[in-house]
Amino acid sequence: MARGLVRFLVSLLAVSICGAASVFQPISDSHRSAALDVFVPVDGSYKSLEEANEALKTLEILGIDKKSDLSSVTCENVVKVFASPSSTLKDAFYALSVNGILKCKSGGDVPKDIVSKLQAGVKDAKLLLDFYYSVRGLVLVKEQFSGTDISLGDAEAVFRSIKALSQSDGRWRYSSNNPESSTFAAGLAFETLAGVISLAPSEIDQSLIQTLKTGILKLFDSIQKYGDGTFYFDESEGPISTTASVIRGLTSFAASESTGLDLPGDKIVGLAKFFLGVGIPGDAKDFFNQIDALACLEDNRFSVPLILSLPSTVISLTKKEPLKVKVSTVLGSKAPALSVKLAQALSSGSKGSSVINNLELKFDADTATYFLDSFPKNFDVGTYTFVFEILLDESANGKAYVTEAQTKVPIAATGAITIENAEIAVLDSDVGSVESQKKLDLTKDGAVSLSANHLQKLRLSYQLTTPLGHVFKPHQAFLKLKHESQVEHIFLVKTSGKKSELVLDFLGLVEKLYYLSGKYEIQLTIGDTSMENSLLSNIGHLELDLPERPEKAARPPLQPTDPYSRYGPKAEISHIFRVPEKLPAKQLSLVFLGLIVLPFIGFLIGLTRLGVNIKSFPSSVGAATSALLFHGGIGAVLLLYVLFWVKLDLFTTLKALSLLGVFLLFVGHRTLSHLAAASNKLKSA
């Protein structure tokens, strides 16, 4: 079981090493599953139309149909915004955006008040956001309501007003009064200007368009880069929001402008890799920005990036697994006609030499996978950097696709490592002669028993070779000595030449071993990302005789307490209750009950003998009510005593009795006051 655990940990290490490198995967079902958890409506709707727009647009891009579940309540909110004269430009924009997805209103049913509000917003706008919501809102009206004339008569003047907010470095300001510029604002400006171009009744001055294109190229001068070739823009809004804003703006501008944009292909691919490298964001805003930006890169008029991905970056030479490669768009759509070539396979242990050169991968049309089913004979286990090249067939492509010139992917080639000449020996410290020596089979636990003193040495040696017979140097190889007091010591095993060897001189280790004599368990661990048969072997034990510990020598550290024994379940407590006392006979209990009831019967007979009557009972309504409540309260007290005897506890009974006592004090005082007043009247009469 221990060896299986080591194999699992080493495999996990291999996956983590490859996963941490530059291996990018297109959007998959894991994103679709996560989207259903991130965009969760409350009572069939979202907090705002902005959130509803982000959720619906993300789900639509991912191909998840949730419109029927959200259309009812969300459409009511859309209609309210259309009908409300106090709706803001932002509300109108997001209402139109949601309407474009859910089709709450369509055809000739144009929300005229909203159109007038947006047109007035364009004329009165001073802030970039006001221009953005107004112009983009009018574009949405034009797209959703056929036959609607939303053209801007003074489109060029609006264009110049927005362009006045641009800066020389390609960034934009939110207003003319705010000197601070922003890359995020640049993305909003590009979208807004694209809307102005599409709403213009005639062509915009080309010099303005050309100036804007120059500003876009200058904006790319401020782009930031990671070492793995990913590019991104970053500001206070965060890299995901800022980069997504720029991509949306560029996509909109390229779609509205006939001459197109000439953007650097490596940076477009780097932007795509940035969003794919994010993984699955847990924040709804970041999730939307990621998916929306990738959708813009998937369908644009400047260049569509293609991503090379591998289903697995671990190849087992023992199982003769083929190398599989896929090329797709960022959303996982099929790539156009192309070929994939493995240009180089650089070994991490060599200095720039390649074991594979210029091998073209075969293509499986059924799975849309490129593969290499056999490797050269000199391809051995180890870690490599595979360098791929994608060659596009330009004549067969209607779109402008772009790829990396070379894609570097870390690969772990695994195999079974041969373990030979393993032995452990106790040496004499003076002359180095072998006092005792044992051959080892490290593939299984052993029962080696050795003994040594502080004047001797312990030597462990073995040889590791790859399937091609080369010396193998594992990432991890260490020997552990564990004393019977649970104190552990770990020693690294070094590889020199063809042999791995460790020599422990106990004379120099007595202080490190805390002068602890006794039995030591010997355990060897060998692991590597390329080693399929990594091992954790219990070799045996060593009886070690060390000198007595001096007074000033360091004491062994206290061993941590097992948390299970401290916080785990305690032993079951068995409690013997007192044996119930023997009860009297049932007949005797009934006789005793009768004796208790007899005085009450005598009390009733006495009342009849004395001629008790209710002549003095009050006749007026108020006094009679108080008297009835007083007697009822007394009865309630008696009933409370019965309940206390049957099931109530003392504290509950006292609480109820205190309330009844206050009530009886009040009604009893009124009853007695009435009787006293009646008695005084009789005496005076």
CSV table of C-alpha atoms in Angstrom, one decimal, residues 337-680:
chain,number,residue,atom,x,y,z
A,337,ALA,CA,-7.2,22.8,-42.8
A,338,LEU,CA,-3.6,22.7,-41.4
A,339,SER,CA,-0.7,20.4,-40.5
A,340,VAL,CA,1.1,20.0,-37.3
A,341,LYS,CA,4.9,19.3,-37.1
A,342,LEU,CA,7.0,18.3,-34.1
A,343,ALA,CA,9.9,20.5,-34.8
A,344,GLN,CA,12.0,19.6,-31.8
A,345,ALA,CA,12.0,17.5,-28.6
A,346,LEU,CA,14.5,19.1,-26.2
A,347,SER,CA,15.6,17.0,-23.3
A,348,SER,CA,15.9,18.7,-20.0
A,349,GLY,CA,19.1,16.8,-19.3
A,350,SER,CA,20.9,17.9,-22.5
A,351,LYS,CA,22.2,21.2,-23.6
A,352,GLY,CA,20.2,22.3,-26.6
A,353,SER,CA,20.3,18.9,-28.4
A,354,SER,CA,17.1,17.6,-29.8
A,355,VAL,CA,16.2,13.9,-29.9
A,356,ILE,CA,13.4,14.4,-32.4
A,357,ASN,CA,13.5,16.8,-35.4
A,358,ASN,CA,10.8,17.8,-37.9
A,359,LEU,CA,8.3,14.9,-37.6
A,360,GLU,CA,4.9,15.7,-39.2
A,361,LEU,CA,2.0,14.3,-37.2
A,362,LYS,CA,-0.7,12.2,-38.8
A,363,PHE,CA,-4.3,13.4,-38.7
A,364,ASP,CA,-7.4,11.4,-37.5
A,365,ALA,CA,-10.5,13.1,-39.1
A,366,ASP,CA,-12.9,11.2,-36.8
A,367,THR,CA,-11.5,12.6,-33.6
A,368,ALA,CA,-9.9,15.8,-35.2
A,369,THR,CA,-6.6,14.7,-33.5
A,370,TYR,CA,-3.1,14.9,-34.7
A,371,PHE,CA,-0.9,12.0,-33.5
A,372,LEU,CA,2.5,10.4,-33.5
A,373,ASP,CA,2.2,6.7,-33.0
A,374,SER,CA,5.8,5.8,-32.7
A,375,PHE,CA,8.9,7.5,-31.3
A,376,PRO,CA,12.5,7.2,-32.5
A,377,LYS,CA,14.7,4.5,-30.9
A,378,ASN,CA,16.8,7.0,-29.1
A,379,PHE,CA,13.7,8.5,-27.3
A,380,ASP,CA,14.1,7.6,-23.6
A,381,VAL,CA,12.3,8.4,-20.4
A,382,GLY,CA,12.7,11.9,-19.0
A,383,THR,CA,11.3,15.4,-19.2
A,384,TYR,CA,11.2,17.2,-22.5
A,385,THR,CA,10.1,20.4,-24.1
A,386,PHE,CA,8.3,19.6,-27.3
A,387,VAL,CA,8.3,22.4,-29.9
A,388,PHE,CA,5.3,22.3,-32.3
A,389,GLU,CA,4.7,24.2,-35.5
A,390,ILE,CA,1.3,24.7,-37.1
A,391,LEU,CA,1.3,25.2,-40.8
A,392,LEU,CA,-2.0,26.7,-42.1
A,393,ASP,CA,-3.4,26.1,-45.6
A,394,GLU,CA,-4.1,29.7,-46.4
A,395,SER,CA,-6.0,28.8,-49.7
A,396,ALA,CA,-8.6,26.8,-47.8
A,397,ASN,CA,-9.4,29.4,-45.2
A,398,GLY,CA,-12.1,32.1,-45.5
A,399,LYS,CA,-11.1,33.8,-42.2
A,400,ALA,CA,-7.7,35.2,-41.1
A,401,TYR,CA,-6.4,32.6,-38.6
A,402,VAL,CA,-3.3,33.2,-36.6
A,403,THR,CA,-1.1,30.8,-34.5
A,404,GLU,CA,2.1,30.9,-32.6
A,405,ALA,CA,5.2,30.5,-34.6
A,406,GLN,CA,6.2,27.8,-32.2
A,407,THR,CA,4.3,26.3,-29.3
A,408,LYS,CA,6.5,24.8,-26.5
A,409,VAL,CA,4.9,22.2,-24.4
A,410,PRO,CA,6.5,20.3,-21.4
A,411,ILE,CA,6.2,16.5,-21.8
A,412,ALA,CA,7.0,13.8,-19.3
A,413,ALA,CA,8.0,10.5,-20.9
A,414,THR,CA,7.6,7.8,-18.3
A,415,GLY,CA,8.8,4.2,-18.1
A,416,ALA,CA,9.9,1.4,-15.8
A,417,ILE,CA,13.3,2.0,-14.3
A,418,THR,CA,15.5,-1.0,-13.7
A,419,ILE,CA,17.0,-1.3,-10.1
A,420,GLU,CA,20.1,-3.4,-9.9
A,421,ASN,CA,23.0,-4.2,-7.6
A,422,ALA,CA,21.2,-3.0,-4.5
A,423,GLU,CA,23.0,-3.8,-1.3
A,424,ILE,CA,23.4,-2.5,2.3
A,425,ALA,CA,26.5,-3.0,4.4
A,426,VAL,CA,28.1,-2.2,7.7
A,427,LEU,CA,31.7,-1.0,7.3
A,428,ASP,CA,34.6,-0.8,9.8
A,429,SER,CA,35.3,2.9,10.3
A,430,ASP,CA,39.1,2.5,10.4
A,431,VAL,CA,40.0,0.4,7.4
A,432,GLY,CA,36.7,0.4,5.5
A,433,SER,CA,36.4,-3.3,5.5
A,434,VAL,CA,32.9,-4.9,5.2
A,435,GLU,CA,31.8,-6.4,8.4
A,436,SER,CA,28.3,-7.4,7.2
A,437,GLN,CA,26.6,-7.0,3.9
A,438,LYS,CA,23.1,-7.8,2.6
A,439,LYS,CA,21.7,-8.0,-1.0
A,440,LEU,CA,18.4,-6.1,-1.4
A,441,ASP,CA,15.3,-6.5,-3.5
A,442,LEU,CA,13.9,-3.0,-3.4
A,443,THR,CA,10.8,-3.9,-5.3
A,444,LYS,CA,9.4,-5.4,-2.1
A,445,ASP,CA,9.7,-4.9,1.7
A,446,GLY,CA,12.6,-6.7,3.3
A,447,ALA,CA,13.5,-8.0,6.7
A,448,VAL,CA,17.2,-7.1,6.9
A,449,SER,CA,18.6,-7.0,10.4
A,450,LEU,CA,21.9,-5.2,11.0
A,451,SER,CA,23.9,-4.0,14.0
A,452,ALA,CA,26.5,-1.3,14.3
A,453,ASN,CA,28.2,1.0,16.8
A,454,HIS,CA,29.4,4.6,16.7
A,455,LEU,CA,32.8,3.5,15.3
A,456,GLN,CA,31.3,2.0,12.2
A,457,LYS,CA,29.6,3.1,8.9
A,458,LEU,CA,26.4,2.2,7.0
A,459,ARG,CA,26.6,2.1,3.2
A,460,LEU,CA,23.6,1.8,0.9
A,461,SER,CA,24.2,1.5,-2.9
A,462,TYR,CA,22.1,0.6,-6.0
A,463,GLN,CA,22.0,1.3,-9.8
A,464,LEU,CA,19.1,2.8,-11.7
A,465,THR,CA,19.0,2.5,-15.5
A,466,THR,CA,16.4,3.6,-18.1
A,467,PRO,CA,14.8,1.2,-20.7
A,468,LEU,CA,17.7,2.2,-23.1
A,469,GLY,CA,20.3,1.4,-20.5
A,470,HIS,CA,21.2,5.0,-19.6
A,471,VAL,CA,22.0,6.0,-16.0
A,472,PHE,CA,18.8,7.4,-14.4
A,473,LYS,CA,19.0,10.2,-11.7
A,474,PRO,CA,15.7,10.5,-9.8
A,475,HIS,CA,14.4,13.7,-8.5
A,476,GLN,CA,13.9,12.2,-5.1
A,477,ALA,CA,16.0,9.6,-3.3
A,478,PHE,CA,16.4,9.5,0.4
A,479,LEU,CA,16.9,7.1,3.3
A,480,LYS,CA,15.0,7.5,6.5
A,481,LEU,CA,16.1,6.1,9.9
A,482,LYS,CA,13.3,6.0,12.4
A,483,HIS,CA,14.1,5.4,16.1
A,484,GLU,CA,11.8,3.3,18.2
A,485,SER,CA,11.0,6.6,20.1
A,486,GLN,CA,9.6,7.9,16.7
A,487,VAL,CA,12.5,10.3,16.1
A,488,GLU,CA,13.2,10.4,12.4
A,489,HIS,CA,16.3,11.3,10.4
A,490,ILE,CA,16.4,11.7,6.6
A,491,PHE,CA,19.5,11.5,4.4
A,492,LEU,CA,19.7,12.2,0.7
A,493,VAL,CA,21.1,9.5,-1.6
A,494,LYS,CA,23.3,11.0,-4.3
A,495,THR,CA,24.1,9.6,-7.8
A,496,SER,CA,27.6,9.7,-8.9
A,497,GLY,CA,28.6,8.1,-12.2
A,498,LYS,CA,26.6,4.9,-12.7
A,499,LYS,CA,25.9,4.2,-9.0
A,500,SER,CA,23.7,5.8,-6.3
A,501,GLU,CA,25.4,5.6,-2.9
A,502,LEU,CA,25.0,6.8,0.6
A,503,VAL,CA,27.6,6.3,3.4
A,504,LEU,CA,26.6,7.2,7.0
A,505,ASP,CA,29.5,7.7,9.4
A,506,PHE,CA,27.9,7.2,12.8
A,507,LEU,CA,30.9,8.8,14.6
A,508,GLY,CA,30.1,12.1,13.0
A,509,LEU,CA,26.4,11.7,13.4
A,510,VAL,CA,26.1,10.9,17.1
A,511,GLU,CA,25.0,14.4,17.9
A,512,LYS,CA,22.5,14.5,15.1
A,513,LEU,CA,21.1,11.2,16.3
A,514,TYR,CA,20.9,12.6,19.9
A,515,TYR,CA,23.0,9.7,21.2
A,516,LEU,CA,19.9,7.5,20.9
A,517,SER,CA,20.8,3.9,21.0
A,518,GLY,CA,18.4,1.1,20.0
A,519,LYS,CA,16.4,-0.1,17.1
A,520,TYR,CA,16.1,2.1,13.9
A,521,GLU,CA,13.7,1.2,11.1
A,522,ILE,CA,15.4,1.7,7.6
A,523,GLN,CA,13.2,3.0,4.8
A,524,LEU,CA,14.2,4.0,1.2
A,525,THR,CA,12.1,6.3,-1.0
A,526,ILE,CA,12.9,6.8,-4.7
A,527,GLY,CA,10.5,8.9,-6.9
A,528,ASP,CA,10.5,10.8,-10.2
A,529,THR,CA,8.0,12.2,-12.6
A,530,SER,CA,9.4,9.9,-15.3
A,531,MET,CA,9.6,6.8,-13.1
A,532,GLU,CA,6.5,4.5,-13.3
A,533,ASN,CA,7.8,2.2,-10.6
A,534,SER,CA,8.6,4.7,-7.9
A,535,LEU,CA,9.0,3.0,-4.6
A,536,LEU,CA,8.9,3.3,-0.9
A,537,SER,CA,10.7,0.2,0.5
A,538,ASN,CA,11.0,-0.9,4.1
A,539,ILE,CA,14.4,-2.4,4.1
A,540,GLY,CA,14.6,-3.7,7.7
A,541,HIS,CA,16.1,-2.5,10.9
A,542,LEU,CA,19.4,-1.5,12.4
A,543,GLU,CA,20.5,-2.0,16.1
A,544,LEU,CA,22.7,0.9,16.8
A,545,ASP,CA,24.9,1.2,19.9
A,546,LEU,CA,25.9,4.9,20.6
A,547,PRO,CA,27.7,6.4,23.6
A,548,GLU,CA,25.8,7.8,26.6
A,549,ARG,CA,24.5,11.3,26.0
A,550,PRO,CA,26.6,14.1,27.7
A,551,GLU,CA,24.7,16.4,30.0
A,552,LYS,CA,25.0,19.5,27.7
A,553,ALA,CA,24.1,17.6,24.6
A,554,ALA,CA,20.9,18.4,22.8
A,555,ARG,CA,17.8,16.4,23.7
A,556,PRO,CA,15.6,14.8,21.0
A,557,PRO,CA,12.6,17.0,20.1
A,558,LEU,CA,9.2,16.2,21.5
A,559,GLN,CA,7.2,14.2,19.1
A,560,PRO,CA,3.8,15.6,18.0
A,561,THR,CA,0.8,14.1,19.6
A,562,ASP,CA,-1.4,12.0,17.3
A,563,PRO,CA,-4.4,14.3,16.7
A,564,TYR,CA,-6.7,11.3,16.3
A,565,SER,CA,-5.9,10.0,19.8
A,566,ARG,CA,-6.4,13.5,21.2
A,567,TYR,CA,-9.5,14.6,19.4
A,568,GLY,CA,-10.9,11.3,18.2
A,569,PRO,CA,-13.8,9.4,19.8
A,570,LYS,CA,-13.3,8.5,23.4
A,571,ALA,CA,-14.0,5.2,25.0
A,572,GLU,CA,-17.7,4.5,25.7
A,573,ILE,CA,-18.7,5.2,29.2
A,574,SER,CA,-20.9,2.5,30.7
A,575,HIS,CA,-23.1,3.7,33.6
A,576,ILE,CA,-25.0,1.4,36.0
A,577,PHE,CA,-28.1,3.0,37.2
A,578,ARG,CA,-29.6,2.2,40.7
A,579,VAL,CA,-31.9,-0.8,40.8
A,580,PRO,CA,-35.5,0.5,41.2
A,581,GLU,CA,-36.9,-0.1,44.6
A,582,LYS,CA,-39.7,-2.6,44.9
A,583,LEU,CA,-43.2,-1.0,44.7
A,584,PRO,CA,-46.2,-1.9,46.9
A,585,ALA,CA,-49.1,-3.9,45.6
A,586,LYS,CA,-51.6,-2.2,43.3
A,587,GLN,CA,-54.5,-2.9,45.7
A,588,LEU,CA,-52.7,-1.1,48.5
A,589,SER,CA,-52.1,2.0,46.3
A,590,LEU,CA,-55.8,2.1,45.4
A,591,VAL,CA,-56.8,1.9,49.1
A,592,PHE,CA,-54.4,4.8,49.8
A,593,LEU,CA,-55.9,6.8,47.0
A,594,GLY,CA,-59.3,6.3,48.5
A,595,LEU,CA,-58.2,7.5,51.9
A,596,ILE,CA,-56.9,10.7,50.3
A,597,VAL,CA,-60.2,11.3,48.4
A,598,LEU,CA,-62.3,10.7,51.6
A,599,PRO,CA,-61.6,14.1,53.2
A,600,PHE,CA,-62.6,15.9,50.0
A,601,ILE,CA,-65.9,14.1,50.0
A,602,GLY,CA,-66.3,15.0,53.7
A,603,PHE,CA,-65.7,18.6,52.7
A,604,LEU,CA,-68.5,18.6,50.2
A,605,ILE,CA,-70.9,17.0,52.7
A,606,GLY,CA,-70.0,19.6,55.2
A,607,LEU,CA,-70.8,22.4,52.7
A,608,THR,CA,-74.3,21.0,52.2
A,609,ARG,CA,-74.8,20.7,56.0
A,610,LEU,CA,-73.8,24.3,56.6
A,611,GLY,CA,-76.2,25.5,53.9
A,612,VAL,CA,-73.7,27.2,51.7
A,613,ASN,CA,-75.3,29.4,49.0
A,614,ILE,CA,-74.2,32.0,46.4
A,615,LYS,CA,-76.5,34.8,47.5
A,616,SER,CA,-73.6,37.2,48.0
A,617,PHE,CA,-72.2,36.5,44.5
A,618,PRO,CA,-72.1,39.9,42.7
A,619,SER,CA,-74.9,40.7,40.4
A,620,SER,CA,-73.4,43.6,38.4
A,621,VAL,CA,-71.5,42.8,35.2
A,622,GLY,CA,-68.1,44.2,36.2
A,623,ALA,CA,-68.1,42.7,39.7
A,624,ALA,CA,-69.5,39.3,38.5
A,625,THR,CA,-66.8,39.1,35.8
A,626,SER,CA,-64.0,39.8,38.4
A,627,ALA,CA,-65.5,37.1,40.6
A,628,LEU,CA,-65.7,34.5,37.8
A,629,LEU,CA,-62.1,35.3,36.8
A,630,PHE,CA,-61.0,35.0,40.4
A,631,HIS,CA,-62.6,31.6,40.8
A,632,GLY,CA,-61.3,30.5,37.4
A,633,GLY,CA,-57.8,31.6,38.4
A,634,ILE,CA,-58.0,29.5,41.5
A,635,GLY,CA,-59.0,26.6,39.4
A,636,ALA,CA,-56.1,27.3,37.0
A,637,VAL,CA,-53.7,27.1,39.9
A,638,LEU,CA,-55.1,23.8,41.0
A,639,LEU,CA,-54.8,22.6,37.4
A,640,LEU,CA,-51.2,23.8,37.3
A,641,TYR,CA,-50.4,21.7,40.3
A,642,VAL,CA,-51.9,18.7,38.6
A,643,LEU,CA,-49.8,19.4,35.5
A,644,PHE,CA,-46.7,19.8,37.6
A,645,TRP,CA,-47.3,16.4,39.1
A,646,VAL,CA,-47.8,14.8,35.7
A,647,LYS,CA,-45.2,16.4,33.3
A,648,LEU,CA,-44.1,19.9,34.0
A,649,ASP,CA,-40.7,20.8,35.6
A,650,LEU,CA,-40.3,23.1,38.6
A,651,PHE,CA,-39.0,26.2,36.6
A,652,THR,CA,-41.9,26.1,34.1
A,653,THR,CA,-44.4,25.7,36.9
A,654,LEU,CA,-43.0,28.7,38.8
A,655,LYS,CA,-43.1,30.9,35.7
A,656,ALA,CA,-46.7,30.0,35.1
A,657,LEU,CA,-47.6,30.4,38.8
A,658,SER,CA,-46.0,33.9,39.0
A,659,LEU,CA,-48.2,35.0,36.1
A,660,LEU,CA,-51.3,33.5,37.6
A,661,GLY,CA,-50.5,35.0,41.0
A,662,VAL,CA,-50.4,38.5,39.5
A,663,PHE,CA,-53.6,37.9,37.7
A,664,LEU,CA,-55.3,36.6,40.9
A,665,LEU,CA,-54.0,39.5,42.9
A,666,PHE,CA,-55.7,41.9,40.5
A,667,VAL,CA,-59.1,40.2,40.1
A,668,GLY,CA,-59.2,39.1,43.8
A,669,HIS,CA,-58.7,42.6,45.0
A,670,ARG,CA,-61.6,43.9,42.8
A,671,THR,CA,-63.8,41.0,44.0
A,672,LEU,CA,-63.1,41.6,47.7
A,673,SER,CA,-63.5,45.3,47.3
A,674,HIS,CA,-66.9,44.8,45.9
A,675,LEU,CA,-67.9,42.5,48.7
A,676,ALA,CA,-66.7,44.9,51.3
A,677,ALA,CA,-68.6,47.8,49.7
A,678,ALA,CA,-71.8,45.7,49.6
A,679,SER,CA,-71.4,44.7,53.3
A,680,ASN,CA,-71.0,48.4,54.3
